[in-house]
mmCIF file with all atom_site columns, C-alpha atoms in Angstrom:
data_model
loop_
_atom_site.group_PDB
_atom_site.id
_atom_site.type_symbol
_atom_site.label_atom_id
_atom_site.label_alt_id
_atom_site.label_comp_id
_atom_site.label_asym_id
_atom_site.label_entity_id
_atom_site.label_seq_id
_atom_site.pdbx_PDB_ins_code
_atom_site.Cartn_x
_atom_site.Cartn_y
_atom_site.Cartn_z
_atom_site.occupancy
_atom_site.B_iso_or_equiv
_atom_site.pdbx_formal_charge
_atom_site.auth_seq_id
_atom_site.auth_comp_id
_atom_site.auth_asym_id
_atom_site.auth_atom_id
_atom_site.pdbx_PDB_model_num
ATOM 1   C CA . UNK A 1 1   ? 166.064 4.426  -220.551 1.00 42.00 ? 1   UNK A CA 1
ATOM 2   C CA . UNK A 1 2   ? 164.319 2.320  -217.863 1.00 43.00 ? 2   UNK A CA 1
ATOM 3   C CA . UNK A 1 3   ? 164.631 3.454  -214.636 1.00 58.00 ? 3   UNK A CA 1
ATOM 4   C CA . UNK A 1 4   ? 163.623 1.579  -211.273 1.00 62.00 ? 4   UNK A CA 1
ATOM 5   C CA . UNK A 1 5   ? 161.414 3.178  -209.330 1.00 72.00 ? 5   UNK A CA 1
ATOM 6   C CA . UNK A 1 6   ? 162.224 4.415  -205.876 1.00 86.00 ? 6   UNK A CA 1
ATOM 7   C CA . UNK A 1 7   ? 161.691 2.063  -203.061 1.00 90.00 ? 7   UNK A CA 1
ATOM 8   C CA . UNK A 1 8   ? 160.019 3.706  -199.885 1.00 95.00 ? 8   UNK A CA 1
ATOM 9   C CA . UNK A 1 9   ? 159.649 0.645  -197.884 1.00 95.00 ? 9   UNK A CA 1
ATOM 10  C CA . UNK A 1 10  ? 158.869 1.493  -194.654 1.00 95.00 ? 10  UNK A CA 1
ATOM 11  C CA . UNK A 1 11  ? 158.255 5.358  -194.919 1.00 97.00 ? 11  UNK A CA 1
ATOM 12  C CA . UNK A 1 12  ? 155.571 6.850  -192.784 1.00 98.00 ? 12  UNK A CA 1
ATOM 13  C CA . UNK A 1 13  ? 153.747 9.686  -194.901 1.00 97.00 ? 13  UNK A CA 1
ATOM 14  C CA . UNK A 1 14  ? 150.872 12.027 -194.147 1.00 98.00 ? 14  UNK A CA 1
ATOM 15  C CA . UNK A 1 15  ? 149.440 12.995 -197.301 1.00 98.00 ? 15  UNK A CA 1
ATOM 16  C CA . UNK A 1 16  ? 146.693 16.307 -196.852 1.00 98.00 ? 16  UNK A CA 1
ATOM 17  C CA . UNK A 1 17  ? 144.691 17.632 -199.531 1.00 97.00 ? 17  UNK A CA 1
ATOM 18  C CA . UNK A 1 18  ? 140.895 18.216 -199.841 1.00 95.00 ? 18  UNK A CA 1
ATOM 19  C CA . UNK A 1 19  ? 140.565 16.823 -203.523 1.00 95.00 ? 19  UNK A CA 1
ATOM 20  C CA . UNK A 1 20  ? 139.911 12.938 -202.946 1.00 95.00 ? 20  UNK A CA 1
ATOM 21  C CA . UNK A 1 21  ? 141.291 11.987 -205.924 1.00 95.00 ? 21  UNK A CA 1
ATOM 22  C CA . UNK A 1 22  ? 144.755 13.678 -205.232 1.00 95.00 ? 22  UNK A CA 1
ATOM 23  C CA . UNK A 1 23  ? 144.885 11.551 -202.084 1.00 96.00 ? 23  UNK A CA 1
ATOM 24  C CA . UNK A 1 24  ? 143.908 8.385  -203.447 1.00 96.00 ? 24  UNK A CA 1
ATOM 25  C CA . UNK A 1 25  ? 146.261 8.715  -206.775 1.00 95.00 ? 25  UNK A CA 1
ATOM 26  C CA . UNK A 1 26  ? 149.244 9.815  -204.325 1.00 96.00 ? 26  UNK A CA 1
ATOM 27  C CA . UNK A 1 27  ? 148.127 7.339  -201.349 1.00 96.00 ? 27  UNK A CA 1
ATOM 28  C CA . UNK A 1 28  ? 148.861 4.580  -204.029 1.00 95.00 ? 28  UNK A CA 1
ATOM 29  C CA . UNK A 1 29  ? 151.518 5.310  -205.993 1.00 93.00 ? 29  UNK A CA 1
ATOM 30  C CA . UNK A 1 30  ? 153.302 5.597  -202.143 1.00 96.00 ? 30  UNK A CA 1
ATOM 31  C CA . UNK A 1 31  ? 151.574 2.436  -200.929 1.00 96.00 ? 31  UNK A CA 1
ATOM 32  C CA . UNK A 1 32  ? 152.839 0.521  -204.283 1.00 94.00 ? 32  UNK A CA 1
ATOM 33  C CA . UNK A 1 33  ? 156.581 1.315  -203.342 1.00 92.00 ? 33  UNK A CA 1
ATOM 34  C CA . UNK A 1 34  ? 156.078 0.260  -199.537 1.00 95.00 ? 34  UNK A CA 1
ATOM 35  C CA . UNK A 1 35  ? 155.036 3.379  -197.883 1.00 97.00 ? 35  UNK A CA 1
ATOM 36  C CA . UNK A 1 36  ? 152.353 3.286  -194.939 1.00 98.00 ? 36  UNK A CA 1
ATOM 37  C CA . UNK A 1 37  ? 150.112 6.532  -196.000 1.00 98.00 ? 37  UNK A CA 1
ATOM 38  C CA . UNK A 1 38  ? 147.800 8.094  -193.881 1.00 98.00 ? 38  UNK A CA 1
ATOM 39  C CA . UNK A 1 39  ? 145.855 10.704 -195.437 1.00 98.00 ? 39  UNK A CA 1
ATOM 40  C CA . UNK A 1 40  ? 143.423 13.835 -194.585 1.00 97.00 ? 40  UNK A CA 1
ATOM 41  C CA . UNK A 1 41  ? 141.698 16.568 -195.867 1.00 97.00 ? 41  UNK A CA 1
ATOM 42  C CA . UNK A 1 42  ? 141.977 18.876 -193.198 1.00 96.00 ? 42  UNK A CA 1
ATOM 43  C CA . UNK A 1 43  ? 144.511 20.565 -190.839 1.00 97.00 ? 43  UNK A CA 1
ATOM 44  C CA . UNK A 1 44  ? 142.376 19.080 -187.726 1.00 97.00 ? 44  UNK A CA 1
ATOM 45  C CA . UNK A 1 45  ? 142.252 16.138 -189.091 1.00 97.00 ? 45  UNK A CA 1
ATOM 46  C CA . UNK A 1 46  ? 145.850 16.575 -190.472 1.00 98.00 ? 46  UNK A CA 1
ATOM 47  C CA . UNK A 1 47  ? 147.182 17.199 -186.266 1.00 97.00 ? 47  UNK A CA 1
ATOM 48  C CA . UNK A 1 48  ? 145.035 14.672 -185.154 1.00 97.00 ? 48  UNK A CA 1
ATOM 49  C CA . UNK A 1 49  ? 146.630 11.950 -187.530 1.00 97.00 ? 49  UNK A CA 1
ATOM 50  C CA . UNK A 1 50  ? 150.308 13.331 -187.199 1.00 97.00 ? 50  UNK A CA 1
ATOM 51  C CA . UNK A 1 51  ? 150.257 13.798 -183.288 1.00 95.00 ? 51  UNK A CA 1
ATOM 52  C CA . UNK A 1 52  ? 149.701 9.897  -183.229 1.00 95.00 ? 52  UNK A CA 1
ATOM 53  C CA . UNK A 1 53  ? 151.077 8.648  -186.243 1.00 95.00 ? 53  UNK A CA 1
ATOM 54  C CA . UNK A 1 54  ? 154.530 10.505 -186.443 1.00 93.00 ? 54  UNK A CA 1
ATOM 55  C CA . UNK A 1 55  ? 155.606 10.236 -189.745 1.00 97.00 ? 55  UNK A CA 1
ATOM 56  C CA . UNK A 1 56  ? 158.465 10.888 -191.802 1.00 97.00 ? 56  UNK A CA 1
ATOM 57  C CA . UNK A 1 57  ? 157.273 13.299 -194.472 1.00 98.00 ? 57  UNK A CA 1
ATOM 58  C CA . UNK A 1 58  ? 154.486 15.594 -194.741 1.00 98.00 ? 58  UNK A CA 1
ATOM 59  C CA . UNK A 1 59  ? 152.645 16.236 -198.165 1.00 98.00 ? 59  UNK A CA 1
ATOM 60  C CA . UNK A 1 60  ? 149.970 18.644 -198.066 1.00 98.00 ? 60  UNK A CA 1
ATOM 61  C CA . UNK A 1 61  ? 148.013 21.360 -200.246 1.00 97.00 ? 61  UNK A CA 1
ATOM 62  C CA . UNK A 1 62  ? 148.516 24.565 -199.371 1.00 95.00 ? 62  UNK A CA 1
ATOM 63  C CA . UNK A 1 63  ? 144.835 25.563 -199.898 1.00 93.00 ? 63  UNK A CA 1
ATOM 64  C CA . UNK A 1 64  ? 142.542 23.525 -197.199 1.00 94.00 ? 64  UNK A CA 1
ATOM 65  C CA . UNK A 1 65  ? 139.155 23.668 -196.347 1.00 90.00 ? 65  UNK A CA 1
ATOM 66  C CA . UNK A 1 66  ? 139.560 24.671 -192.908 1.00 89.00 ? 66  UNK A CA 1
ATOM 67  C CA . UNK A 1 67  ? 143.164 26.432 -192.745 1.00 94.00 ? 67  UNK A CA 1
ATOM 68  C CA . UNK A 1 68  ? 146.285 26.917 -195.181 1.00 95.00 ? 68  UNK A CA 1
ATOM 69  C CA . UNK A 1 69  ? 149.027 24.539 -195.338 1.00 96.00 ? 69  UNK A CA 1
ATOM 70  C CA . UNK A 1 70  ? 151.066 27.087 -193.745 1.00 96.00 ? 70  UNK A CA 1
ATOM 71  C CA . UNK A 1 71  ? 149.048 27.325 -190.844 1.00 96.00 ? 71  UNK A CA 1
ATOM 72  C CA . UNK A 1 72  ? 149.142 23.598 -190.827 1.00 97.00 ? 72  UNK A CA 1
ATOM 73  C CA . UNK A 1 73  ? 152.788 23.532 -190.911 1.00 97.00 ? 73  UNK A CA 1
ATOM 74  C CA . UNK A 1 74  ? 153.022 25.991 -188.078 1.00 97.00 ? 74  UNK A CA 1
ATOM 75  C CA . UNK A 1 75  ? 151.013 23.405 -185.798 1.00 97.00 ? 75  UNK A CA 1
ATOM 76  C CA . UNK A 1 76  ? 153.897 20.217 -187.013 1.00 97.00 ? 76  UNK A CA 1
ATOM 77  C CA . UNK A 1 77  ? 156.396 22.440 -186.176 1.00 96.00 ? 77  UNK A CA 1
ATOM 78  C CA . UNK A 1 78  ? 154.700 22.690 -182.689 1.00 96.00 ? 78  UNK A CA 1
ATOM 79  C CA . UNK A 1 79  ? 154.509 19.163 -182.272 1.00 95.00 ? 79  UNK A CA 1
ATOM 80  C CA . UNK A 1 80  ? 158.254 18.800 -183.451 1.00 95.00 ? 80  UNK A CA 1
ATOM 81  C CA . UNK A 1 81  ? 159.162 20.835 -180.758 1.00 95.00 ? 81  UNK A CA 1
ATOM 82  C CA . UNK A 1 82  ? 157.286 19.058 -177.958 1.00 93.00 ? 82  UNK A CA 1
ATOM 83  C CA . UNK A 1 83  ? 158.404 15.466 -179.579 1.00 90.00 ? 83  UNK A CA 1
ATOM 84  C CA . UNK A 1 84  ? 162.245 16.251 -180.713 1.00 93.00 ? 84  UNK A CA 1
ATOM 85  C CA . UNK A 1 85  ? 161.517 15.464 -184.110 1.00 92.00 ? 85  UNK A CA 1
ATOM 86  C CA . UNK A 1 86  ? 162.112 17.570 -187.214 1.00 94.00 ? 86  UNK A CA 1
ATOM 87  C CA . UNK A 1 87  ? 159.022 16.577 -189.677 1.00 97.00 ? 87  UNK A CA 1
ATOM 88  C CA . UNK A 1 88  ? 160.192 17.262 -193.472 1.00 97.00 ? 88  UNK A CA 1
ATOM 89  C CA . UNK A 1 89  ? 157.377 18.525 -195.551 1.00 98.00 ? 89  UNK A CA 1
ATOM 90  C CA . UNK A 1 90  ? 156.672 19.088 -199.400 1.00 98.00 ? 90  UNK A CA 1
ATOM 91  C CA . UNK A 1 91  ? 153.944 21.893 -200.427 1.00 97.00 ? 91  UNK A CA 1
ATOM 92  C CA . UNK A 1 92  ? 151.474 21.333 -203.258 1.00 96.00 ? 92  UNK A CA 1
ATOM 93  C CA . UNK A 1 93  ? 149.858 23.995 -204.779 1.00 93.00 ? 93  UNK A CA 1
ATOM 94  C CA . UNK A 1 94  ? 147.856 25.304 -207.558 1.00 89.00 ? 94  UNK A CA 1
ATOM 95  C CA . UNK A 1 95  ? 149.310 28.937 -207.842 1.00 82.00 ? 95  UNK A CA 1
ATOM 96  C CA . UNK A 1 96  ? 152.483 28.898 -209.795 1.00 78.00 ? 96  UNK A CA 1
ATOM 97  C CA . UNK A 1 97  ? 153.336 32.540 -208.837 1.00 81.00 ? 97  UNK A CA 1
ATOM 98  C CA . UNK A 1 98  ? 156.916 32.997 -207.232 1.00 80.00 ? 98  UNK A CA 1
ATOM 99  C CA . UNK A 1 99  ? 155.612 34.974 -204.081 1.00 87.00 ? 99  UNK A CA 1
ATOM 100 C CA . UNK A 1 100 ? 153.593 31.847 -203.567 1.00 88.00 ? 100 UNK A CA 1
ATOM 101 C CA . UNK A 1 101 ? 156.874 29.393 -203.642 1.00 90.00 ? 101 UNK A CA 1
ATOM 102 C CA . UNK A 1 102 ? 158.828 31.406 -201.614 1.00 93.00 ? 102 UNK A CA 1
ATOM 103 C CA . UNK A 1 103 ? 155.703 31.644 -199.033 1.00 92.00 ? 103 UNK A CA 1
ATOM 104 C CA . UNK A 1 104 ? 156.264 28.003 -198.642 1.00 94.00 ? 104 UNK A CA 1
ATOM 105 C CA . UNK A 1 105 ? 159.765 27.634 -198.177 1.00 95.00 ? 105 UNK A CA 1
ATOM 106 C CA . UNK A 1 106 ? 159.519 30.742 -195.685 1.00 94.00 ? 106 UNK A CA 1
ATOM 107 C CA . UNK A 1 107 ? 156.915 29.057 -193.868 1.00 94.00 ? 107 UNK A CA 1
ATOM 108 C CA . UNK A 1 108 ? 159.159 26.018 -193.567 1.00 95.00 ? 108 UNK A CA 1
ATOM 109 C CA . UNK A 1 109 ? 158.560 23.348 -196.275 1.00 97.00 ? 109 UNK A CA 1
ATOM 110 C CA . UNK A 1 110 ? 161.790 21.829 -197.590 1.00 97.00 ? 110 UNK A CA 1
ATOM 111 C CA . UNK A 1 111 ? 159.903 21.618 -201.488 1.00 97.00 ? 111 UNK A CA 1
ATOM 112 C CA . UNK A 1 112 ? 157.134 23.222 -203.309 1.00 96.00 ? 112 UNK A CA 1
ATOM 113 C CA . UNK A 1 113 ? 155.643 21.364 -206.457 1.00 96.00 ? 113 UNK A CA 1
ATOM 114 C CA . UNK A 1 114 ? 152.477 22.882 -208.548 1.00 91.00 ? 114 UNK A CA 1
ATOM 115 C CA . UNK A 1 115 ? 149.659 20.976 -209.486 1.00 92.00 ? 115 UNK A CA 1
ATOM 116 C CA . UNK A 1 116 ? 148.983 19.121 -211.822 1.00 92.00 ? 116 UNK A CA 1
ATOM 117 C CA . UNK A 1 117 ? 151.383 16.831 -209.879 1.00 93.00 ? 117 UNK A CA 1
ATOM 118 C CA . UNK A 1 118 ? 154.475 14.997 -211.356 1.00 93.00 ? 118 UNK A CA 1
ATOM 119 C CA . UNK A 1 119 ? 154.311 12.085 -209.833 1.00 93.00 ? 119 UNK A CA 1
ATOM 120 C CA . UNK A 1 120 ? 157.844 11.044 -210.728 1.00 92.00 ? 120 UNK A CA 1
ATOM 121 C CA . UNK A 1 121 ? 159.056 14.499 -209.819 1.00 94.00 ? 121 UNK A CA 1
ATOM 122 C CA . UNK A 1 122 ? 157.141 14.120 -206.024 1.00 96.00 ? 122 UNK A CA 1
ATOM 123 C CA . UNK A 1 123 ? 158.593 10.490 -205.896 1.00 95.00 ? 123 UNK A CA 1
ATOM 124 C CA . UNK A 1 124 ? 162.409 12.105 -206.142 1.00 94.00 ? 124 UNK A CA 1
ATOM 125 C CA . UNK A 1 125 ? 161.416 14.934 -204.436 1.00 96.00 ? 125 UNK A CA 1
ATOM 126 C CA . UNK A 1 126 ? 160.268 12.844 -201.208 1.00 97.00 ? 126 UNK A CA 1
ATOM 127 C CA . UNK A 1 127 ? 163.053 10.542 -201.602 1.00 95.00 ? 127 UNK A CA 1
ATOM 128 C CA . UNK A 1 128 ? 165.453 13.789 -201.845 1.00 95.00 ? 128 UNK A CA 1
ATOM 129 C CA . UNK A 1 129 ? 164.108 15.376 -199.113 1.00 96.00 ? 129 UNK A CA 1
ATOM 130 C CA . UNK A 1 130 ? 163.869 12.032 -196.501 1.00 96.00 ? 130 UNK A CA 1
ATOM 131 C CA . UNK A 1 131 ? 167.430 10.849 -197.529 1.00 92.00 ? 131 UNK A CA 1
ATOM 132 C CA . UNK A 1 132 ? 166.690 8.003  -199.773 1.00 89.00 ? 132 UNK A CA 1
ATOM 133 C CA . UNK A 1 133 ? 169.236 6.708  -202.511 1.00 75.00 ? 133 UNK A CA 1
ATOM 134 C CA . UNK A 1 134 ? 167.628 6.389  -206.195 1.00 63.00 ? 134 UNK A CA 1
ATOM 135 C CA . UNK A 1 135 ? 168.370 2.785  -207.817 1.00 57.00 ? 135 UNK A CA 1
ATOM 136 C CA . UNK A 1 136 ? 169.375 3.605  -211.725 1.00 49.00 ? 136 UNK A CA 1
#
């Protein structure tokens, strides 16, 4: 069965993960369905992007160079709280344990996926988590 993929016209997505060719493959496959993507490797880098940028989702790895996703989400949340917005965010990860899942969703992320990624499962997952209807 054919299935359409999901439209994210107009979505504004950070995407953080120190492997470049995580961010490219997911910078794409969001780009090809109308995202705008901004991307970085680093929590610093990560703030810097989202203080300005402001976007809709955040996608990140939960093991970074220079902090954990965690600590990364910590900083959003910050930034929510001086902006009024509520930043959803999706964990990737490597470590399949449960302690590790529930970590994330403790620390505040609405979805954890392990790598390797599904990209069709991340696709619904983002569209899930931002409110967007699926086209059969």
């Amino acid at each position: 069965m054919y299935k359409k993929p999901i439209s994210f016209q107009g979505l504004r997505l950070v995407i953080v993960d120190d492997d470049p060719d995580t961010i490219k493959l997911l910078g794409i496959l969001f780009e090809l369905e109308g995202a705008e993507v901004k991307t970085a490797t680093s929590v610093k880098q990560a703030i810097e992007i989202i203080s300005s940028f402001q976007p809709d989702i955040l996608i990140s790895d939960i093991c970074l160079p220079d902090e954990d996703g965690y600590s990364l989400l910590k900083k959003v949340r910050k930034l929510d709280a001086q902006t009024g917005r509520r930043t959803p965010a999706i964990a990737l990860s490597a470590y399949i344990i449960e302690d590790d899942r529930r970590n994330a969703y403790l620390a505040g992320y609405q979805r954890y996926l392990h790598k390797p990624i599904n990209l069709d499962l991340l696709a619904v997952a983002v569209a899930d988590v931002v409110g967007i209807s699926q086209c059969a």
